[in-house]
Short mmCIF file of C-alpha atoms and ligand atoms in Angstrom, two decimals:
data_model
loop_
_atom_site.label_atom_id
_atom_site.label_comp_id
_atom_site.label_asym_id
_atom_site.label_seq_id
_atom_site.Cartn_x
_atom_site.Cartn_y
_atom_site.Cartn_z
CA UNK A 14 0.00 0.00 0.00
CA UNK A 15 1.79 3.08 -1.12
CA UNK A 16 2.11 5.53 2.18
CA UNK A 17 1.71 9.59 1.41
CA UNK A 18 1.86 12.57 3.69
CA UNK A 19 -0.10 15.59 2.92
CA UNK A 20 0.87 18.70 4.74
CA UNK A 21 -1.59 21.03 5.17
CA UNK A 22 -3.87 17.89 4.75
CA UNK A 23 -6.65 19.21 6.98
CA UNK A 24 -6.95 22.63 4.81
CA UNK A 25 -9.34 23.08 1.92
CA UNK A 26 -7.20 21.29 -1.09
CA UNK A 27 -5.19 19.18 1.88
CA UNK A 28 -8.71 17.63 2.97
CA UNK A 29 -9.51 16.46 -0.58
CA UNK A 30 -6.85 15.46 -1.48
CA UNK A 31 -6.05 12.87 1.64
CA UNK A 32 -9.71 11.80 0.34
CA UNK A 33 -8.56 11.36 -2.91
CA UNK A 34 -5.57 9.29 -1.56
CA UNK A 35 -7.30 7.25 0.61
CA UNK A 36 -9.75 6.24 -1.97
CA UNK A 37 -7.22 5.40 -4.31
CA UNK A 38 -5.95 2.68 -1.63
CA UNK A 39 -3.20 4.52 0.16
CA UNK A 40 -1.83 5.22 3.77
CA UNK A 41 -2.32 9.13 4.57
CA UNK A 42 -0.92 10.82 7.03
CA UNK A 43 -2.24 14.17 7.16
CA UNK A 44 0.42 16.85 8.30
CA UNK A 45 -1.28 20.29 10.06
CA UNK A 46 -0.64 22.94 12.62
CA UNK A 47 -4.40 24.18 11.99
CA UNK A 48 -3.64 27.94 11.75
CA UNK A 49 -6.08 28.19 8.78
CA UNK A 50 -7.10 24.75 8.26
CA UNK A 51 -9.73 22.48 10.32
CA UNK A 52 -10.32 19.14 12.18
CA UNK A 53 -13.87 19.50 10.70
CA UNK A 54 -12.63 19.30 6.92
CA UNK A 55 -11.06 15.62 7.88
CA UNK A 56 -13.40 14.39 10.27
CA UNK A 57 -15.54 12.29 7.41
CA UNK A 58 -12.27 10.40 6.92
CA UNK A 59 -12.87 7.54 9.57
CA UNK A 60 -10.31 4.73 7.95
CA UNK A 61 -7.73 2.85 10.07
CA UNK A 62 -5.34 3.98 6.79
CA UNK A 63 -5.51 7.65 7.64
CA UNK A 64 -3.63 9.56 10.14
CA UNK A 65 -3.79 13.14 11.63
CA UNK A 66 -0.42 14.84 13.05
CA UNK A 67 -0.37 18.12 14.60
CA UNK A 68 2.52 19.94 13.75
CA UNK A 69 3.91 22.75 12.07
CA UNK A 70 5.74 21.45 8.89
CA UNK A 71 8.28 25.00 9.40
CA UNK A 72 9.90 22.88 11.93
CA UNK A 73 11.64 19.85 11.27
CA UNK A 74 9.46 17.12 10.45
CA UNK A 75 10.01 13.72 12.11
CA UNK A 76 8.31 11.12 10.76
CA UNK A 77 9.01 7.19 10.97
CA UNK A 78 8.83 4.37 8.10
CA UNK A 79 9.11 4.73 4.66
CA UNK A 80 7.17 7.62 2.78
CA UNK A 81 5.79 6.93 -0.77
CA UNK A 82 4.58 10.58 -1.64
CA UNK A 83 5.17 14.22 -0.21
CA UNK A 84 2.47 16.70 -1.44
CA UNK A 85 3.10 19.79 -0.02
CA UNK A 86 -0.35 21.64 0.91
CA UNK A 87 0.90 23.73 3.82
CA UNK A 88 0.12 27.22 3.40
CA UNK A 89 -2.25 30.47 4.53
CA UNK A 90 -3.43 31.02 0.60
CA UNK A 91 -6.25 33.44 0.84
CA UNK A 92 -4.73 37.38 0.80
CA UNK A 93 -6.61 38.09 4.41
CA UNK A 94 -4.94 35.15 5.52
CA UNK A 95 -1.22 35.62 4.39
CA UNK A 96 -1.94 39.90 4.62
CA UNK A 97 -2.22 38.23 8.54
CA UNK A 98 0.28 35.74 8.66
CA UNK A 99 2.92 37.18 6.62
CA UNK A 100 6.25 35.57 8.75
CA UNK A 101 4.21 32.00 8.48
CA UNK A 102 3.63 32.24 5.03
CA UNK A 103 7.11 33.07 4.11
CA UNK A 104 8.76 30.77 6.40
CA UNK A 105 6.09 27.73 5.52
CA UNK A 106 6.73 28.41 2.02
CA UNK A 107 10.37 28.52 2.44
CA UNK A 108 11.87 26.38 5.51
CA UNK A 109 8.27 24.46 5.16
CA UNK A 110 9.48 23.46 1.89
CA UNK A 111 13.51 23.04 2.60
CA UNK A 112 11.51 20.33 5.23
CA UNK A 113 9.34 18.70 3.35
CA UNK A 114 12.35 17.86 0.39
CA UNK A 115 14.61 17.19 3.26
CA UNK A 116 12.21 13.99 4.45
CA UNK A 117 11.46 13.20 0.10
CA UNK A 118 15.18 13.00 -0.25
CA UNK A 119 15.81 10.66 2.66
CA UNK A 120 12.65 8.53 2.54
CA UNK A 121 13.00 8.71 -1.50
CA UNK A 122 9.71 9.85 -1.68
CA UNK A 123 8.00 11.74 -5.18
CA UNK A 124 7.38 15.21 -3.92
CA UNK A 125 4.98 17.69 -5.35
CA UNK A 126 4.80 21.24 -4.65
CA UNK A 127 1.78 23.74 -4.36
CA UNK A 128 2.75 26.59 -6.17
CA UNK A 129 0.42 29.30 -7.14
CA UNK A 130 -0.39 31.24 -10.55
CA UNK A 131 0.82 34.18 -7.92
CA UNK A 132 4.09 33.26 -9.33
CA UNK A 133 3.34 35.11 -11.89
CA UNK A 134 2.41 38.44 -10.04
CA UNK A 135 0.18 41.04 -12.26
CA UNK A 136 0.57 39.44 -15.09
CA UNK A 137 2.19 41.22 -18.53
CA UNK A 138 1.12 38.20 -20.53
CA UNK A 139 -2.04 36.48 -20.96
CA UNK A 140 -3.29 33.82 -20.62
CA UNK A 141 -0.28 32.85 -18.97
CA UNK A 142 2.21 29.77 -20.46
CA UNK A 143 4.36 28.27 -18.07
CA UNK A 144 7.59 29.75 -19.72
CA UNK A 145 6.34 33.42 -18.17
CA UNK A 146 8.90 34.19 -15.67
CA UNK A 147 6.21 36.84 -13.93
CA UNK A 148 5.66 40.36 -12.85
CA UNK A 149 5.63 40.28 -9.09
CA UNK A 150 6.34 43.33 -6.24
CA UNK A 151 8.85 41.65 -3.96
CA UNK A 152 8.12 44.29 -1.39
CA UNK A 153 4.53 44.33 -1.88
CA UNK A 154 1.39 43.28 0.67
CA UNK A 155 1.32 40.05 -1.60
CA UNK A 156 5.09 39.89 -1.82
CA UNK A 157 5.16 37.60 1.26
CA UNK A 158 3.14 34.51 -0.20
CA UNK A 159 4.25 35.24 -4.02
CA UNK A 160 8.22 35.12 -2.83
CA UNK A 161 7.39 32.72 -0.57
CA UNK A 162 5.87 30.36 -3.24
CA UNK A 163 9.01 31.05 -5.96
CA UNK A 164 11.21 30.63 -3.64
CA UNK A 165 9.70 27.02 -3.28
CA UNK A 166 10.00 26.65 -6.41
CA UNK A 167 13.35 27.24 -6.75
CA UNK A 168 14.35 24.93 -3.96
CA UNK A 169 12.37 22.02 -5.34
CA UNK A 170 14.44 22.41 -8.47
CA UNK A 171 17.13 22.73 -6.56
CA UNK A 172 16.75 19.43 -5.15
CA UNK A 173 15.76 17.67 -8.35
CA UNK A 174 18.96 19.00 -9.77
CA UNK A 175 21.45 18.33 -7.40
CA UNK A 176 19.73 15.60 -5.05
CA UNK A 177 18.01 13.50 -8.04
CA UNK A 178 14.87 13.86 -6.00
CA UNK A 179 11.49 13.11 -7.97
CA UNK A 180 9.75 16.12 -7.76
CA UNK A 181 6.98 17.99 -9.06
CA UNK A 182 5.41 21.56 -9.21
CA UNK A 183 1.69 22.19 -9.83
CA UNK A 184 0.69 26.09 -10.09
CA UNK A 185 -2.84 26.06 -9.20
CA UNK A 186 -5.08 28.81 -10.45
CA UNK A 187 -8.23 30.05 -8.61
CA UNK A 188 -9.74 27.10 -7.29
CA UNK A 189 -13.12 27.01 -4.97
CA UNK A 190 -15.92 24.34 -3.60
CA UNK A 191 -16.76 22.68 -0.36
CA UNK A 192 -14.58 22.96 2.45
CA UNK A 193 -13.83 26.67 1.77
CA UNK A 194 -14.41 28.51 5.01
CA UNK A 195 -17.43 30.56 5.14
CA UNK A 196 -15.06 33.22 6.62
CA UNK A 197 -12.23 32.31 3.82
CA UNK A 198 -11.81 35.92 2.41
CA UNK A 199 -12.00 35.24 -1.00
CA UNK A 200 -14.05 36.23 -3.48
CA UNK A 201 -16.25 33.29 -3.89
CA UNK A 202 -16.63 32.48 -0.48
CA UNK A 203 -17.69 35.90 0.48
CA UNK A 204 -20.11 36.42 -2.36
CA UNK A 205 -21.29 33.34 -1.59
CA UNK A 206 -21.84 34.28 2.37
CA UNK A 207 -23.12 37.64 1.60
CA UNK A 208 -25.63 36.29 -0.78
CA UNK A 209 -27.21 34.27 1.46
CA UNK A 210 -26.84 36.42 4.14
CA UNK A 211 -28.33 39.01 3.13
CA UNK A 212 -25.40 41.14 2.96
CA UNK A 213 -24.20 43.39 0.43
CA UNK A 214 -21.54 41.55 -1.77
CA UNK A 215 -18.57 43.28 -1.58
CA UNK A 216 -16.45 44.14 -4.85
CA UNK A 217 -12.87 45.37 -4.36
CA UNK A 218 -12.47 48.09 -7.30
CA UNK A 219 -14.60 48.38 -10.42
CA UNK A 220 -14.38 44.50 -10.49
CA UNK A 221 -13.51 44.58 -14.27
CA UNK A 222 -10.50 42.84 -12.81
CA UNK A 223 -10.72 38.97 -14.15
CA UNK A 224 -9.81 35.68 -12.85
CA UNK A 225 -10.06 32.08 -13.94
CA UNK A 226 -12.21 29.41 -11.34
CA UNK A 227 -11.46 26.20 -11.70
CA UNK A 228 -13.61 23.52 -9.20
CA UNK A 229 -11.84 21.54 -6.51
CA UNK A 230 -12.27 17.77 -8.56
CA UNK A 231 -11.23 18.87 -11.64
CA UNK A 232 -7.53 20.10 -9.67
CA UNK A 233 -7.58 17.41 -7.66
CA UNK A 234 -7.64 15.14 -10.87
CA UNK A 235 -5.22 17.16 -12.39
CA UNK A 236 -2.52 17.13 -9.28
CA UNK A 237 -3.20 13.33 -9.44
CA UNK A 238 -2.44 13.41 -13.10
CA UNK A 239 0.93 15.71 -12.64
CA UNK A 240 2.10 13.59 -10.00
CA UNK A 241 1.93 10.06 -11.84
CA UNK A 242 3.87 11.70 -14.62
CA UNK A 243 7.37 12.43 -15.66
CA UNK A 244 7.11 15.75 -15.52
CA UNK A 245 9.24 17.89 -13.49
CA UNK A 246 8.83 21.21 -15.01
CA UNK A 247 5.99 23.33 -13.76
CA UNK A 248 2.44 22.36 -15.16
CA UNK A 249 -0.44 25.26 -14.28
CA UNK A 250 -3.91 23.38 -13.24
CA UNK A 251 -6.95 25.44 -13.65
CA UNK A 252 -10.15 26.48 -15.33
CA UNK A 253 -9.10 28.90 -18.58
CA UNK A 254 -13.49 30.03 -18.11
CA UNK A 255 -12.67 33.81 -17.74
CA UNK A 256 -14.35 36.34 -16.16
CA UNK A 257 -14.43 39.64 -14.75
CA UNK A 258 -15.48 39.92 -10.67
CA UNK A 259 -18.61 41.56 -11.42
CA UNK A 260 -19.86 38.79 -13.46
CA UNK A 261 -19.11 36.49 -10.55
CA UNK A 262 -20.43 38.45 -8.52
CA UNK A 263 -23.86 38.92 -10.71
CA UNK A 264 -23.73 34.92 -11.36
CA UNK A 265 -24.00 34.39 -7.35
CA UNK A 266 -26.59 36.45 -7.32
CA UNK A 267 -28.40 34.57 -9.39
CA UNK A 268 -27.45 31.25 -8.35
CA UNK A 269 -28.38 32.21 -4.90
CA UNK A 270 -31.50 33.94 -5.42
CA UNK A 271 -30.90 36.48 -3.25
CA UNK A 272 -31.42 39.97 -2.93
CA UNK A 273 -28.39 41.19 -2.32
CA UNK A 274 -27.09 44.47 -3.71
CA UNK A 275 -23.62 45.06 -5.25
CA UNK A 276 -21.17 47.72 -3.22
CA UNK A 277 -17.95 48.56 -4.51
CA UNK A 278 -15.41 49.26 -2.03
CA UNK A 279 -11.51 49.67 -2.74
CA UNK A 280 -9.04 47.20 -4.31
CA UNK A 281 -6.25 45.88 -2.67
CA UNK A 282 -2.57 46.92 -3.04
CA UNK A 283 -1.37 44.86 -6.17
CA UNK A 284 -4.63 43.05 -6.97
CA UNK A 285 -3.26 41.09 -10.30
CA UNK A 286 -5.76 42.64 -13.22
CA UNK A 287 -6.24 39.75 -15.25
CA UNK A 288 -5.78 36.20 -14.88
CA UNK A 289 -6.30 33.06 -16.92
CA UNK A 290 -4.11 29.89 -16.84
CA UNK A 291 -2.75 28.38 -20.39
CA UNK A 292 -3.44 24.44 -19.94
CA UNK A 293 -0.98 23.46 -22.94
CA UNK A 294 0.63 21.57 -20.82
CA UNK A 295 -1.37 19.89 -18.75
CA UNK A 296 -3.48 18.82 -22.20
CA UNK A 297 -0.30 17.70 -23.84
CA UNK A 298 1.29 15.95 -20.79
CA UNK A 299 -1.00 15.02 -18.44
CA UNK A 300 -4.07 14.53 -20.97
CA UNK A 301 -6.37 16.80 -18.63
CA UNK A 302 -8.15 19.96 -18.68
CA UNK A 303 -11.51 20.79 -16.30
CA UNK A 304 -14.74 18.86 -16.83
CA UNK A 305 -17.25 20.82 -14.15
CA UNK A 306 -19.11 23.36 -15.24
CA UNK A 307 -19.14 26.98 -13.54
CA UNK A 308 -23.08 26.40 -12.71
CA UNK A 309 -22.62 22.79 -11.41
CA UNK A 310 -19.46 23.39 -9.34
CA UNK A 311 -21.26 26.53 -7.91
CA UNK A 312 -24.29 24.84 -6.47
CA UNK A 313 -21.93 22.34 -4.99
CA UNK A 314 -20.44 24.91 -2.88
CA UNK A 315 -23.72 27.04 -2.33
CA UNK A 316 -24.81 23.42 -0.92
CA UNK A 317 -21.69 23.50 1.37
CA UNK A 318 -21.75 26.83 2.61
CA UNK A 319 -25.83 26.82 3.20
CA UNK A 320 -24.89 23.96 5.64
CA UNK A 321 -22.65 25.65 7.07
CA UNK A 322 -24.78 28.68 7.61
CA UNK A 323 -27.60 26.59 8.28
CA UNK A 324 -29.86 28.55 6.41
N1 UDP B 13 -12.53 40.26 -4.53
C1 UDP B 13 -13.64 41.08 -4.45
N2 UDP B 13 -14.44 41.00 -3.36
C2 UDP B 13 -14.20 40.15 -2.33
C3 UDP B 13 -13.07 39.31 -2.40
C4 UDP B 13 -12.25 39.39 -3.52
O1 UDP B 13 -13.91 41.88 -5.37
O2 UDP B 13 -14.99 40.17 -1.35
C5 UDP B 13 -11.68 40.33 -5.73
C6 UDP B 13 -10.19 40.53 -5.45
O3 UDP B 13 -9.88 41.91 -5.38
C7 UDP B 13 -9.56 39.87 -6.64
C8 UDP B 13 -10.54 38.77 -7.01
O4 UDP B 13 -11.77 39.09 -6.38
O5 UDP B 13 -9.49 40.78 -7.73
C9 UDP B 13 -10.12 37.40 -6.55
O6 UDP B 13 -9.74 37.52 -5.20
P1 UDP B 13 -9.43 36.28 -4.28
O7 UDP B 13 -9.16 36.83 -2.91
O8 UDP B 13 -10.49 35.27 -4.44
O9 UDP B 13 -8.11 35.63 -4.87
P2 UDP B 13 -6.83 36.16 -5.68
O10 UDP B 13 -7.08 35.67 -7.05
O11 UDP B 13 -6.76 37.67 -5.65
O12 UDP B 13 -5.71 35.52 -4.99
#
């Protein structure tokens, strides 16, 4: 039975994938220190093969017996969260990582990294290929997960290159369904709250800003894909549907039913302007691209989060 540890296992991607995992017939040992993640997003996973340890993957991670797969989840990765946390995020991103390859390396384990289409900052190209090196503020608010994240990058090639480790790099675009907190911070969670809340739905700028939303199965497929292949280069995951904030915001609206108004209130300090992932790639390697629709995987999560607001 092939043995994997998930760190960050009991956040929002972490949880599914250590379901994924553990339907696919592995050991998981899910790796947290629960700063933004949640016993409740792992507490449906009730096999003898799974495993929760506390711990904060910054510090050196001791684990015992031999280690199949590393995939590398730990993170803050919504802006409130990492605008909070900003030492965390940069030192999970980088002495989190240096970890996590340290333990792949000596239990010569396949590692794959979380990276982010952050990498590529406010983008100058678009959609954006792989081969875009990025237009990120180093200083910025954002600075401290986008640095964080190439630095990570850089290490895991690092260790390919000099330590022959197996290792792989997934750069997930905007991704969203169940197990998003109802107090996540991003853009569909929020819309999603305020809809059914009542609330006014809260748009950061004009929202003629754009960005790409791609539903939690269709990455988790696609991370399952990457990390069964031979490819070590960076592969971006995600939905290439378009679409400017207001639209979302207007599609929740009517998904929802709700009466909710629109207020515009002002965008945050390097808020990228456009964003859309280029799945070359991951068509040409990995043979995937997203098969949930925008109005399916959205009353998914408006399922989710009305259970959780128990309305
Ligand atoms: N956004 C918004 N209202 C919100 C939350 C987010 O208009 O209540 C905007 C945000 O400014 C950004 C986009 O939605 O342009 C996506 O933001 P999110 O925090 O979901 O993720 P990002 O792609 O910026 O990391």
């Amino acid at each position: 039975m092939p043995r994997t540890l998930v760190t960050g296992g009991a956040g929002f991607l972490g949880s599914h994938l250590c379901e994924y995992f553990l339907n696919k017939g592995h050991e998981v040992i899910c790796m947290d220190n629960l700063i933004t993640g949640s016993k409740d997003n792992i507490s449906g996973l009730k096999s003898e093969n799974f495993h929760f340890v506390e711990h904060n993957v910054s510090e050196f991670i001791n684990l015992e017996g031999e280690l199949d797969f590393i995939l590398h989840f730990a993170s803050p990765a919504s802006p409130i969260d990492y605008l909070e946390l900003p030492i965390q995020t940069l030192k999970v991103g980088a002495l989190g990582t240096h970890n996590a390859l340290g333990l792949a390396k000596a239990k010569k384990a396949t590692f794959l990294l979380a990276s982010t289409s952050e990498v590529y900052g406010d983008p100058l190209v678009h959609p954006q290929p792989e081969e875009y090196w990025g237009n990120v503020n180093p200083i910025g608010p954002r600075g401290v997960y986008d640095e964080a994240k190439r630095f990570a990058e850089a290490i895991t090639m690092a260790y390919h290159r000099t330590h022959a480790v197996n290792t792989k790099i997934v750069r997930i675009f905007n991704t969203y369904g169940p197990r998003m907190r109802v107090n996540d911070g991003r853009a569909i969670p929020n819309f999603l709250k305020q809809a059914l809340t009542g609330k006014d739905l809260t748009i950061y700028g004009e929202g003629s800003q754009t960005r790409s939303f791609c539903f939690v199965s269709d990455l988790i497929e696609g991370i399952y894909r990457l990390l069964n292949s031979d490819q070590n280069e960076p592969i971006n995951i995600g939905n290439p549907n378009e679409m400017s904030i207001k639209e979302m915001a207007e599609k929740i609206l009517q998904a929802t039913g709700s009466k909710s108004k629109i207020a515009h209130v002002p965008l945050p300090e390097d808020d990228p302007k456009i964003r859309q992932p280029d799945i070359t790639r991951a068509r040409k390697y990995l043979n995937w691209e997203p098969a949930v629709s925008l109005d399916e995987g959205l009353q998914s999560t408006l399922k989710y989060f009305k259970e959780q607001l128990r309305t």
